[in-house]
Structure formats: C-alpha cells, structure tokens
Short mmCIF file of C-alpha atoms and ligand atoms in Angstrom, two decimals:
data_model
loop_
_atom_site.label_atom_id
_atom_site.label_comp_id
_atom_site.label_asym_id
_atom_site.label_seq_id
_atom_site.Cartn_x
_atom_site.Cartn_y
_atom_site.Cartn_z
CA UNK A 1 -27.20 23.01 83.41
CA UNK A 2 -30.69 23.37 82.08
CA UNK A 3 -34.14 21.77 82.09
CA UNK A 4 -37.56 22.33 80.53
CA UNK A 5 -40.40 24.20 82.23
CA UNK A 6 -44.04 24.74 81.25
CA UNK A 7 -44.81 28.43 80.85
CA UNK A 8 -48.42 27.84 81.98
CA UNK A 9 -48.37 25.52 85.01
CA UNK A 10 -44.67 25.50 85.89
CA UNK A 11 -44.25 21.70 85.56
CA UNK A 12 -40.60 20.79 85.05
CA UNK A 13 -39.06 18.17 82.80
CA UNK A 14 -35.56 16.74 82.44
CA UNK A 15 -33.47 17.77 79.44
CA UNK A 16 -33.29 14.08 78.49
CA UNK A 17 -37.04 13.77 77.85
CA UNK A 18 -38.44 13.83 74.32
CA UNK A 19 -41.31 16.23 74.97
CA UNK A 20 -42.70 19.23 73.07
CA UNK A 21 -45.53 20.57 75.25
CA UNK A 22 -46.46 20.06 78.90
CA UNK A 23 -47.88 16.59 79.53
CA UNK A 24 -50.08 18.02 82.31
CA UNK A 25 -51.67 21.11 80.66
CA UNK A 26 -50.34 21.12 77.05
CA UNK A 27 -48.65 24.49 77.71
CA UNK A 28 -45.56 25.60 75.79
CA UNK A 29 -42.18 24.68 77.25
CA UNK A 30 -39.16 26.91 77.80
CA UNK A 31 -35.51 25.97 78.33
CA UNK A 32 -34.42 27.16 81.78
CA UNK A 33 -30.72 27.58 82.59
CA UNK A 34 -28.88 27.94 85.85
CA UNK A 35 -27.32 31.25 84.83
CA UNK A 36 -25.16 31.37 87.95
CA UNK A 37 -23.21 28.38 86.61
CA UNK A 38 -22.58 29.97 83.19
CA UNK A 39 -19.19 31.64 82.99
CA UNK A 40 -18.78 33.66 79.81
CA UNK A 41 -15.36 34.65 78.52
CA UNK A 42 -16.00 38.38 78.01
CA UNK A 43 -12.76 38.92 76.11
CA UNK A 44 -13.72 36.19 73.60
CA UNK A 45 -17.28 37.55 73.43
CA UNK A 46 -15.97 40.98 72.49
CA UNK A 47 -13.40 39.82 69.91
CA UNK A 48 -14.72 36.70 68.16
CA UNK A 49 -16.91 37.10 65.03
CA UNK A 50 -20.62 36.46 65.60
CA UNK A 51 -22.03 33.01 64.74
CA UNK A 52 -24.58 30.72 66.39
CA UNK A 53 -21.91 28.63 68.12
CA UNK A 54 -20.00 31.64 69.41
CA UNK A 55 -22.67 31.66 72.13
CA UNK A 56 -22.46 27.89 72.83
CA UNK A 57 -22.42 28.40 76.61
CA UNK A 58 -25.96 29.75 76.32
CA UNK A 59 -27.16 26.88 74.13
CA UNK A 60 -28.65 23.58 75.37
CA UNK A 61 -26.26 21.19 73.65
CA UNK A 62 -23.43 19.04 74.95
CA UNK A 63 -22.18 17.14 71.88
CA UNK A 64 -20.29 18.41 68.82
CA UNK A 65 -22.84 20.46 66.86
CA UNK A 66 -24.20 19.57 63.43
CA UNK A 67 -23.15 22.81 61.77
CA UNK A 68 -22.66 24.33 58.35
CA UNK A 69 -21.53 27.66 59.79
CA UNK A 70 -24.82 29.40 60.41
CA UNK A 71 -25.37 32.86 61.86
CA UNK A 72 -22.91 35.71 61.62
CA UNK A 73 -25.29 37.39 59.19
CA UNK A 74 -24.69 41.02 58.21
CA UNK A 75 -26.27 43.94 60.04
CA UNK A 76 -26.51 46.63 57.38
CA UNK A 77 -26.87 50.32 58.23
CA UNK A 78 -29.51 51.49 55.78
CA UNK A 79 -29.32 55.28 55.43
CA UNK A 80 -31.23 55.58 52.15
CA UNK A 81 -34.11 53.47 53.43
CA UNK A 82 -34.04 55.33 56.76
CA UNK A 83 -34.39 58.63 54.90
CA UNK A 84 -37.29 57.36 52.80
CA UNK A 85 -39.11 56.01 55.86
CA UNK A 86 -38.17 58.95 58.05
CA UNK A 87 -36.32 57.33 60.96
CA UNK A 88 -33.02 58.46 62.44
CA UNK A 89 -31.11 55.20 62.42
CA UNK A 90 -32.16 52.02 60.64
CA UNK A 91 -30.36 48.69 60.42
CA UNK A 92 -31.37 45.55 58.55
CA UNK A 93 -30.27 42.19 59.94
CA UNK A 94 -30.28 40.06 56.80
CA UNK A 95 -31.00 36.50 57.86
CA UNK A 96 -31.25 35.56 54.19
CA UNK A 97 -27.45 35.32 54.34
CA UNK A 98 -27.54 32.06 56.31
CA UNK A 99 -26.44 28.82 54.58
CA UNK A 100 -29.93 27.89 53.34
CA UNK A 101 -31.03 31.51 52.95
CA UNK A 102 -33.19 31.90 56.07
CA UNK A 103 -33.02 32.27 59.86
CA UNK A 104 -34.32 28.73 60.25
CA UNK A 105 -30.74 27.44 60.05
CA UNK A 106 -30.07 28.82 63.53
CA UNK A 107 -32.89 26.75 64.98
CA UNK A 108 -32.03 23.65 62.99
CA UNK A 109 -28.32 23.51 63.85
CA UNK A 110 -29.40 23.30 67.50
CA UNK A 111 -32.52 21.20 66.85
CA UNK A 112 -30.84 18.51 64.76
CA UNK A 113 -27.89 18.34 67.17
CA UNK A 114 -30.43 17.86 69.97
CA UNK A 115 -32.18 15.10 67.99
CA UNK A 116 -28.88 13.17 67.86
CA UNK A 117 -28.23 13.81 71.55
CA UNK A 118 -31.67 12.39 72.39
CA UNK A 119 -30.99 9.30 70.25
CA UNK A 120 -33.62 10.15 67.63
CA UNK A 121 -32.84 8.83 64.18
CA UNK A 122 -35.53 10.51 62.02
CA UNK A 123 -36.64 14.16 62.07
CA UNK A 124 -39.76 15.86 60.70
CA UNK A 125 -41.53 19.19 60.39
CA UNK A 126 -44.46 20.94 58.78
CA UNK A 127 -43.39 24.02 56.89
CA UNK A 128 -44.34 27.00 54.80
CA UNK A 129 -41.02 26.21 53.07
CA UNK A 130 -37.98 27.58 54.84
CA UNK A 131 -38.16 25.23 57.81
CA UNK A 132 -38.25 22.26 55.43
CA UNK A 133 -35.23 23.55 53.50
CA UNK A 134 -33.23 24.01 56.69
CA UNK A 135 -34.25 20.66 58.16
CA UNK A 136 -33.39 18.89 54.89
CA UNK A 137 -29.90 20.32 54.92
CA UNK A 138 -29.08 19.71 58.58
CA UNK A 139 -30.60 16.21 58.34
CA UNK A 140 -28.34 15.55 55.34
CA UNK A 141 -25.31 16.80 57.26
CA UNK A 142 -26.23 14.63 60.25
CA UNK A 143 -26.91 11.62 58.00
CA UNK A 144 -30.47 11.03 59.22
CA UNK A 145 -33.77 10.82 57.29
CA UNK A 146 -35.98 13.91 57.04
CA UNK A 147 -39.75 14.04 56.47
CA UNK A 148 -41.42 17.37 55.60
CA UNK A 149 -45.12 18.20 55.20
CA UNK A 150 -45.90 21.23 53.04
CA UNK A 151 -49.19 22.94 52.11
CA UNK A 152 -49.67 21.92 48.47
CA UNK A 153 -49.30 24.75 45.95
CA UNK A 154 -48.39 27.35 48.58
CA UNK A 155 -44.64 26.94 48.95
CA UNK A 156 -42.14 29.08 47.03
CA UNK A 157 -40.11 27.22 44.41
CA UNK A 158 -36.63 27.80 45.84
CA UNK A 159 -37.61 26.24 49.15
CA UNK A 160 -39.05 23.08 47.57
CA UNK A 161 -35.93 22.80 45.42
CA UNK A 162 -33.77 22.80 48.55
CA UNK A 163 -35.85 20.18 50.40
CA UNK A 164 -35.85 17.90 47.35
CA UNK A 165 -32.18 18.24 46.44
CA UNK A 166 -31.00 17.60 49.98
CA UNK A 167 -32.95 14.37 50.05
CA UNK A 168 -35.95 14.99 52.33
CA UNK A 169 -39.12 12.95 51.92
CA UNK A 170 -41.41 15.77 50.76
CA UNK A 171 -45.18 15.38 51.23
CA UNK A 172 -47.51 18.04 49.81
CA UNK A 173 -50.65 18.12 51.92
CA UNK A 174 -54.04 19.06 50.52
CA UNK A 175 -54.53 21.62 53.27
CA UNK A 176 -52.82 24.67 54.75
CA UNK A 177 -49.79 24.96 57.06
CA UNK A 178 -51.92 24.67 60.20
CA UNK A 179 -53.32 21.34 58.92
CA UNK A 180 -49.80 20.12 58.10
CA UNK A 181 -48.55 21.04 61.57
CA UNK A 182 -51.41 19.21 63.30
CA UNK A 183 -50.63 16.12 61.19
CA UNK A 184 -46.89 16.12 61.79
CA UNK A 185 -47.47 16.51 65.55
CA UNK A 186 -49.66 13.41 65.48
CA UNK A 187 -47.09 11.53 63.38
CA UNK A 188 -44.25 12.37 65.77
CA UNK A 189 -46.31 11.41 68.82
CA UNK A 190 -47.05 8.00 67.30
CA UNK A 191 -43.66 7.17 65.72
CA UNK A 192 -40.07 7.54 66.90
CA UNK A 193 -39.65 10.71 64.84
CA UNK A 194 -38.32 13.95 66.35
CA UNK A 195 -40.51 17.01 65.75
CA UNK A 196 -38.55 20.08 64.71
CA UNK A 197 -41.18 22.77 64.37
CA UNK A 198 -40.82 25.84 66.55
CA UNK A 199 -43.12 24.29 69.16
CA UNK A 200 -39.93 22.39 70.03
CA UNK A 201 -38.28 24.71 72.59
CA UNK A 202 -34.76 23.75 71.45
CA UNK A 203 -35.40 25.25 68.00
CA UNK A 204 -36.03 28.63 69.60
CA UNK A 205 -32.78 28.43 71.55
CA UNK A 206 -30.86 28.50 68.26
CA UNK A 207 -32.93 31.42 67.00
CA UNK A 208 -32.35 33.51 70.12
CA UNK A 209 -28.80 34.03 68.82
CA UNK A 210 -30.26 36.66 66.44
CA UNK A 211 -30.80 38.79 69.53
CA UNK A 212 -27.26 38.09 70.76
CA UNK A 213 -25.80 39.00 67.37
CA UNK A 214 -27.69 42.27 67.01
CA UNK A 215 -26.40 43.45 70.39
CA UNK A 216 -22.91 42.13 69.60
CA UNK A 217 -22.80 43.89 66.19
CA UNK A 218 -23.93 47.17 67.74
CA UNK A 219 -21.03 47.07 70.22
CA UNK A 220 -23.13 45.45 72.96
CA UNK A 221 -25.76 48.17 72.67
CA UNK A 222 -29.46 47.42 72.27
CA UNK A 223 -31.61 49.15 69.63
CA UNK A 224 -34.79 50.91 70.73
CA UNK A 225 -36.85 48.56 68.63
CA UNK A 226 -36.68 45.30 66.66
CA UNK A 227 -39.24 44.83 63.88
CA UNK A 228 -39.83 41.44 62.26
CA UNK A 229 -42.37 39.36 60.36
CA UNK A 230 -44.47 36.96 62.41
CA UNK A 231 -45.93 33.66 61.26
CA UNK A 232 -45.87 30.80 63.77
CA UNK A 233 -44.50 33.39 66.23
CA UNK A 234 -41.38 31.47 67.25
CA UNK A 235 -38.77 33.93 66.08
CA UNK A 236 -40.10 36.99 67.90
CA UNK A 237 -40.23 34.91 71.09
CA UNK A 238 -36.72 33.56 70.58
CA UNK A 239 -35.10 36.90 69.78
CA UNK A 240 -36.66 38.53 72.83
CA UNK A 241 -35.26 35.71 74.96
CA UNK A 242 -31.80 36.40 73.51
CA UNK A 243 -31.99 40.06 74.52
CA UNK A 244 -33.37 39.15 77.95
CA UNK A 245 -30.50 36.73 78.60
CA UNK A 246 -27.82 39.26 77.64
CA UNK A 247 -29.42 41.76 80.04
CA UNK A 248 -29.73 39.19 82.80
CA UNK A 249 -26.04 38.35 82.45
CA UNK A 250 -25.11 42.04 82.62
CA UNK A 251 -23.79 42.10 79.05
CA UNK A 252 -26.33 44.75 77.99
CA UNK A 253 -28.54 47.07 80.00
CA UNK A 254 -31.85 47.38 78.16
CA UNK A 255 -34.41 45.55 76.03
CA UNK A 256 -35.80 46.49 72.60
CA UNK A 257 -39.49 46.99 71.94
CA UNK A 258 -40.44 43.82 70.06
CA UNK A 259 -42.65 44.71 67.11
CA UNK A 260 -44.33 41.97 65.09
CA UNK A 261 -45.67 42.44 61.58
CA UNK A 262 -48.20 40.14 59.94
CA UNK A 263 -49.91 40.12 56.57
CA UNK A 264 -53.42 41.62 56.61
CA UNK A 265 -54.90 38.33 55.38
CA UNK A 266 -53.24 36.36 58.15
CA UNK A 267 -52.89 38.35 61.37
CA UNK A 268 -54.26 36.71 64.54
CA UNK A 269 -51.41 38.09 66.71
CA UNK A 270 -52.05 41.66 65.50
CA UNK A 271 -55.76 41.36 66.30
CA UNK A 272 -55.02 40.07 69.82
CA UNK A 273 -52.51 42.85 70.52
CA UNK A 274 -54.76 45.57 69.14
CA UNK A 275 -57.87 44.37 70.98
CA UNK A 276 -56.05 43.57 74.21
CA UNK A 277 -57.33 39.98 74.09
CA UNK A 278 -55.44 37.54 76.32
CA UNK A 279 -55.27 34.94 73.53
CA UNK A 280 -55.45 34.83 69.76
CA UNK A 281 -58.48 33.74 67.77
CA UNK A 282 -57.17 31.39 65.07
CA UNK A 283 -57.97 32.27 61.44
CA UNK A 284 -59.27 29.46 59.24
CA UNK A 285 -58.26 30.71 55.81
CA UNK A 286 -55.06 32.76 56.03
CA UNK A 287 -54.01 34.28 52.71
CA UNK A 288 -51.07 36.42 51.58
CA UNK A 289 -48.44 36.71 48.87
CA UNK A 290 -45.93 36.27 51.72
CA UNK A 291 -46.46 32.50 51.86
CA UNK A 292 -43.83 32.05 54.60
CA UNK A 293 -46.16 33.78 57.08
CA UNK A 294 -49.44 32.37 55.77
CA UNK A 295 -50.32 30.92 59.18
CA UNK A 296 -53.71 31.26 60.90
CA UNK A 297 -53.01 29.52 64.20
CA UNK A 298 -49.50 30.36 65.42
CA UNK A 299 -48.37 27.76 67.95
CA UNK A 300 -46.10 30.14 69.84
CA UNK A 301 -48.79 32.82 70.20
CA UNK A 302 -48.80 32.79 74.03
CA UNK A 303 -45.04 33.34 74.20
CA UNK A 304 -45.13 35.97 71.44
CA UNK A 305 -47.95 37.98 73.02
CA UNK A 306 -45.91 38.12 76.26
CA UNK A 307 -42.75 39.18 74.42
CA UNK A 308 -44.58 42.02 72.65
CA UNK A 309 -46.48 43.19 75.73
CA UNK A 310 -43.62 42.84 78.22
CA UNK A 311 -41.19 44.74 75.98
CA UNK A 312 -43.62 47.60 75.31
CA UNK A 313 -43.71 46.72 71.62
CA UNK A 314 -46.65 46.38 69.29
CA UNK A 315 -47.99 44.45 66.31
CA UNK A 316 -49.33 45.72 62.99
CA UNK A 317 -50.61 44.26 59.75
CA UNK A 318 -49.60 45.23 56.21
CA UNK A 319 -51.24 44.58 52.86
CA UNK A 320 -49.64 42.48 50.12
CA UNK A 321 -49.14 45.71 48.11
CA UNK A 322 -47.25 47.28 51.00
CA UNK A 323 -45.12 44.13 51.35
CA UNK A 324 -44.20 44.10 47.65
CA UNK A 325 -43.39 47.83 47.67
CA UNK A 326 -41.08 47.35 50.67
CA UNK A 327 -39.42 44.39 48.92
CA UNK A 328 -38.56 46.72 46.02
CA UNK A 329 -37.32 49.47 48.35
CA UNK A 330 -34.96 47.06 50.10
CA UNK A 331 -33.70 45.77 46.76
CA UNK A 332 -33.32 49.10 45.01
CA UNK A 333 -32.30 51.48 47.78
CA UNK A 334 -30.07 49.14 49.78
CA UNK A 335 -29.17 46.19 47.52
CA UNK A 336 -30.82 43.78 49.96
CA UNK A 337 -32.74 41.00 48.23
CA UNK A 338 -35.44 39.42 50.37
CA UNK A 339 -38.47 37.22 49.96
CA UNK A 340 -41.91 38.85 50.50
CA UNK A 341 -42.41 37.75 54.14
CA UNK A 342 -39.16 39.43 55.10
CA UNK A 343 -40.19 42.70 53.52
CA UNK A 344 -43.20 42.77 55.85
CA UNK A 345 -40.84 44.08 58.55
CA UNK A 346 -39.93 47.16 56.50
CA UNK A 347 -43.52 47.66 55.31
CA UNK A 348 -44.64 47.52 58.94
CA UNK A 349 -41.97 49.97 60.06
CA UNK A 350 -43.03 52.43 57.36
CA UNK A 351 -46.70 52.16 58.38
CA UNK A 352 -45.98 52.52 62.10
CA UNK A 353 -43.76 55.58 61.54
CA UNK A 354 -46.49 57.19 59.40
CA UNK A 355 -49.03 56.43 62.14
CA UNK A 356 -46.73 58.03 64.74
CA UNK A 357 -46.52 54.79 66.75
CA UNK A 358 -42.78 54.49 66.10
CA UNK A 359 -40.85 57.68 66.84
CA UNK A 360 -38.64 59.17 64.12
CA UNK A 361 -35.79 59.40 66.63
CA UNK A 362 -35.71 55.68 67.35
CA UNK A 363 -32.86 53.33 66.46
CA UNK A 364 -34.59 50.45 64.70
CA UNK A 365 -33.42 47.02 63.53
CA UNK A 366 -35.62 45.32 60.92
CA UNK A 367 -35.04 41.61 60.49
CA UNK A 368 -35.26 40.28 56.96
CA UNK A 369 -35.84 36.59 57.45
CA UNK A 370 -35.31 35.00 54.03
CA UNK A 371 -33.41 35.56 50.77
CA UNK A 372 -34.90 36.92 47.53
CA UNK A 373 -33.98 33.74 45.62
CA UNK A 374 -36.30 31.66 47.79
CA UNK A 375 -39.29 32.95 45.83
CA UNK A 376 -38.35 33.75 42.22
CA UNK A 377 -41.95 33.42 40.98
CA UNK A 378 -43.13 36.49 42.92
CA UNK A 379 -40.27 38.49 41.42
CA UNK A 380 -41.29 37.44 37.93
CA UNK A 381 -44.90 38.35 38.71
CA UNK A 382 -44.10 41.87 39.94
CA UNK A 383 -41.12 42.98 37.85
CA UNK A 384 -41.00 43.96 34.20
CA UNK A 385 -39.95 41.09 31.92
CA UNK A 386 -36.51 41.34 30.27
CA UNK A 387 -36.64 43.22 26.94
CA UNK A 388 -35.79 40.94 24.02
CA UNK A 389 -33.68 42.70 21.38
CA UNK A 390 -31.90 41.84 18.16
CA UNK A 391 -28.19 41.15 18.54
CA UNK A 392 -26.98 44.47 17.10
CA UNK A 393 -25.78 47.67 18.75
CA UNK A 394 -28.50 49.89 17.26
CA UNK A 395 -31.27 47.72 18.71
CA UNK A 396 -29.52 47.80 22.07
CA UNK A 397 -29.20 51.62 21.90
CA UNK A 398 -32.88 51.90 20.99
CA UNK A 399 -33.90 49.62 23.88
CA UNK A 400 -31.86 51.72 26.34
CA UNK A 401 -32.30 55.27 25.00
CA UNK A 402 -35.57 54.89 23.17
CA UNK A 403 -34.50 56.10 19.69
CA UNK A 404 -32.30 55.13 16.77
CA UNK A 405 -29.18 57.28 16.22
C1 LIG B 501 -39.06 34.03 55.62
C2 LIG B 501 -39.83 33.85 56.88
N1 LIG B 501 -40.14 34.92 57.59
C3 LIG B 501 -40.85 34.82 58.73
C4 LIG B 501 -41.30 33.61 59.19
C5 LIG B 501 -42.09 33.57 60.44
O1 LIG B 501 -41.34 33.12 61.53
P1 LIG B 501 -42.09 32.56 62.79
O2 LIG B 501 -42.89 31.39 62.33
O3 LIG B 501 -41.02 32.17 63.74
O4 LIG B 501 -42.96 33.66 63.29
C6 LIG B 501 -41.01 32.45 58.47
C7 LIG B 501 -41.50 31.14 58.92
O5 LIG B 501 -41.58 30.20 58.17
C8 LIG B 501 -40.23 32.57 57.29
O6 LIG B 501 -39.90 31.50 56.56
#
C-alpha cells in the first residue's frame, strides 16, 4: 500500500488522485509505502537479472506495466579511467543503454503505466530532449497521444528524431526549458492531460531503481559515493531514495554520498550547496554545451538539496571544456559513448579528486545518463573530420603513415 505525502507540510493524498504538488502549500510530493506490508523474495532478488520491474514490489503500480524492457543497464568497472583520475575503484553505470538511450525510460515505464491506471488518456512533458524521447516511446507503446514542449534550437538532434518518429506532437517553444515546464504545467492543470515531468512523484519511483541496481550489481554492497549530472534534480533525489529503501528493508547497510555535478553556466544547486543556502536561487539564462542539463530553476531542488546534505555528499560545477574532455576519456579509455551531460559526472569526479574533496581510496560509481548518439552534432563539432582519400592503396598508406612508399 502507498499514498502521497507533501514533503513540506505533511498533507497526505490518496494514490488515486491526479495531483503533482501539494494543494495546500505547493510543496513537492513523495510516494510513501507501508514497508511492513512489503514482503520481498530474497532468493529471487539475489538471482534474477536487474531490470526496473524486478523491483515491482517497491513500485507504485498495480496493473500490467507498459514496458519495453528498461533498466538492467551495465555497471562497468573502469580501471583505465580510475588510474587516470586517481581513484582506487571506479564504476560507470551506463544509463545510455536503456531502450531510448537514457535513464528517463525508468521513470516513463512507471509514469505512463500510472497514467493508464489513473484513467488519463493523453500525456505531456516539457523536456531538454531525453524526457520527450522516452515519453514518445512509452506513449506509443501504450497507444495514447503524447505532447512535448521543447526549448527551440536547444535540443540535440537524436532526441528530436526519437520524439518525431514515435509520433509525439512536438512543440518547439521560443523560450528555455524552465519556460516550457511552466507552460506544460499550466496546460495539464487546465486540460485532462497527465503531466510526466519529474515533478510527478511517480516518475521518480521508476528512477530510484538505478539505486537498487547499483547495489544489486555490486553484490548488495553500497559504493562510498555516487556521482551524477544534475539538471531538474529528479534523478539524484530518486537514486538516493532507492538506496534509502534498500537500507530500510535491511538489504544493504549503508548509504552512498550523493554528489551532484552541474555545468558552470547552469548551476543553482551547486551554489546553494556551496553557500549553505536553504534554497536555490534560480538562474535566468542557463547556458552549457550539455543541453540536457541546461536548467536554471530545477523543480526538485528541495528534495535534491536534502539528498546531498543528508548523505554527506556535495555538489560541484564543471566547465564545458572539462565536460567535453571527460566525454573523450570515457569514449577512448573505456569504450563508453555518452552525451555531454553524462560526461559531467566524470568531469566532476576528476575535479573533486584533484581538489581533495573525494578521497583516492573511495569506491565511486559515476552515472552516465544518456548515449553518445543522442547528440551527434557535438561530436562533429569537437572531433576531427574524416580524412577523404583517393580510392587507392598508396593514398590510404599516406593518410595512415604520412608518407608514400
Ligand atoms: C542526459 C541527461 N543527464 C542528466 C539529466 C538531468 O537529470 P535530472 O533532471 O533528473 O537532474 C537529464 C535530464 O534531462 C538528461 O537528459
């Protein structure tokens, strides 16, 4: 059994209500379970392969899920990258290996299933790209219309291609992501359309399975630290909840230090953590090459600040240059292809190790949130163009070895 509860004033709401924030104080909502009634099959937990629906007993859904087999993403042990950065043990949880190429699938398999359970027949979101791609695909699978609002000119090509091909109604807004989110919230409050941004607490329930999977893949051990990119601040909140629930249920015995990384041009959470401010100050003109995290007013900031502070973690910003260098390191040292936002986690880890904030003896998991192919334009901008050669062996030799035989 479960219900919704406001994290600010404690007001409670039934699971059957279509509600996104507290109707009394506008606070964020959390899904609260009666853990004493949850009986996990430990044998199954220890033997079955990870996937979102492996952990169904800890998810707020009663009907058959709308699924295209999300989760179960690889956790790579990255020794070459660890050596370069100077940490003892480094893993990368590559969420780019989900069906649409980002972690958003975990939230959307739960969110779209919930939409059907609540009798909603149209779904919508604002997006920096990946959320729209995931919603388009799960909406298609469920057979319901999808509306997505994107900041015009600031969404990577692969993500738009996915939203379009899977049949979403795609609207490019003359404004940034924060403007698009405000508009879609108004739209959903006025029409019978279900809002599936991460302000919707059910989205985060799907994403908490990243925390479950990391522990599961490490033999039910918890790393010292989890480092990930932060935009709207839903994922860091969700993953922390996953770790907290496993500890509460006695499956694991510790919590990782949650460490959020933002782009220097778009880092309200970092500023709040570093100044000790109780709340963020929204930024009006966020800017970064990592368009997925180009967000100035993260809606889940309150939850994320608690997750970081409570876990003893931290937050740091990285420049676009540092992000692009980390993207290359992941690609060339470990064979892991990620989009720029994802590389922020590795760039942040490198910076925090150099600063001495993260100890060299820590076991660290970096989460790479989206696949390289999401954003081909950035690759073309930063990599050398292919060399064009005549179709003869001498020209090929010359191009490779630099001289004619
Ligand atoms: C690739 C990628 N990384 C990170 C994020 C940030 O996640 P969150 O908004 O949950 O902080 C996003 C969000 O769109 C994303 O697409």
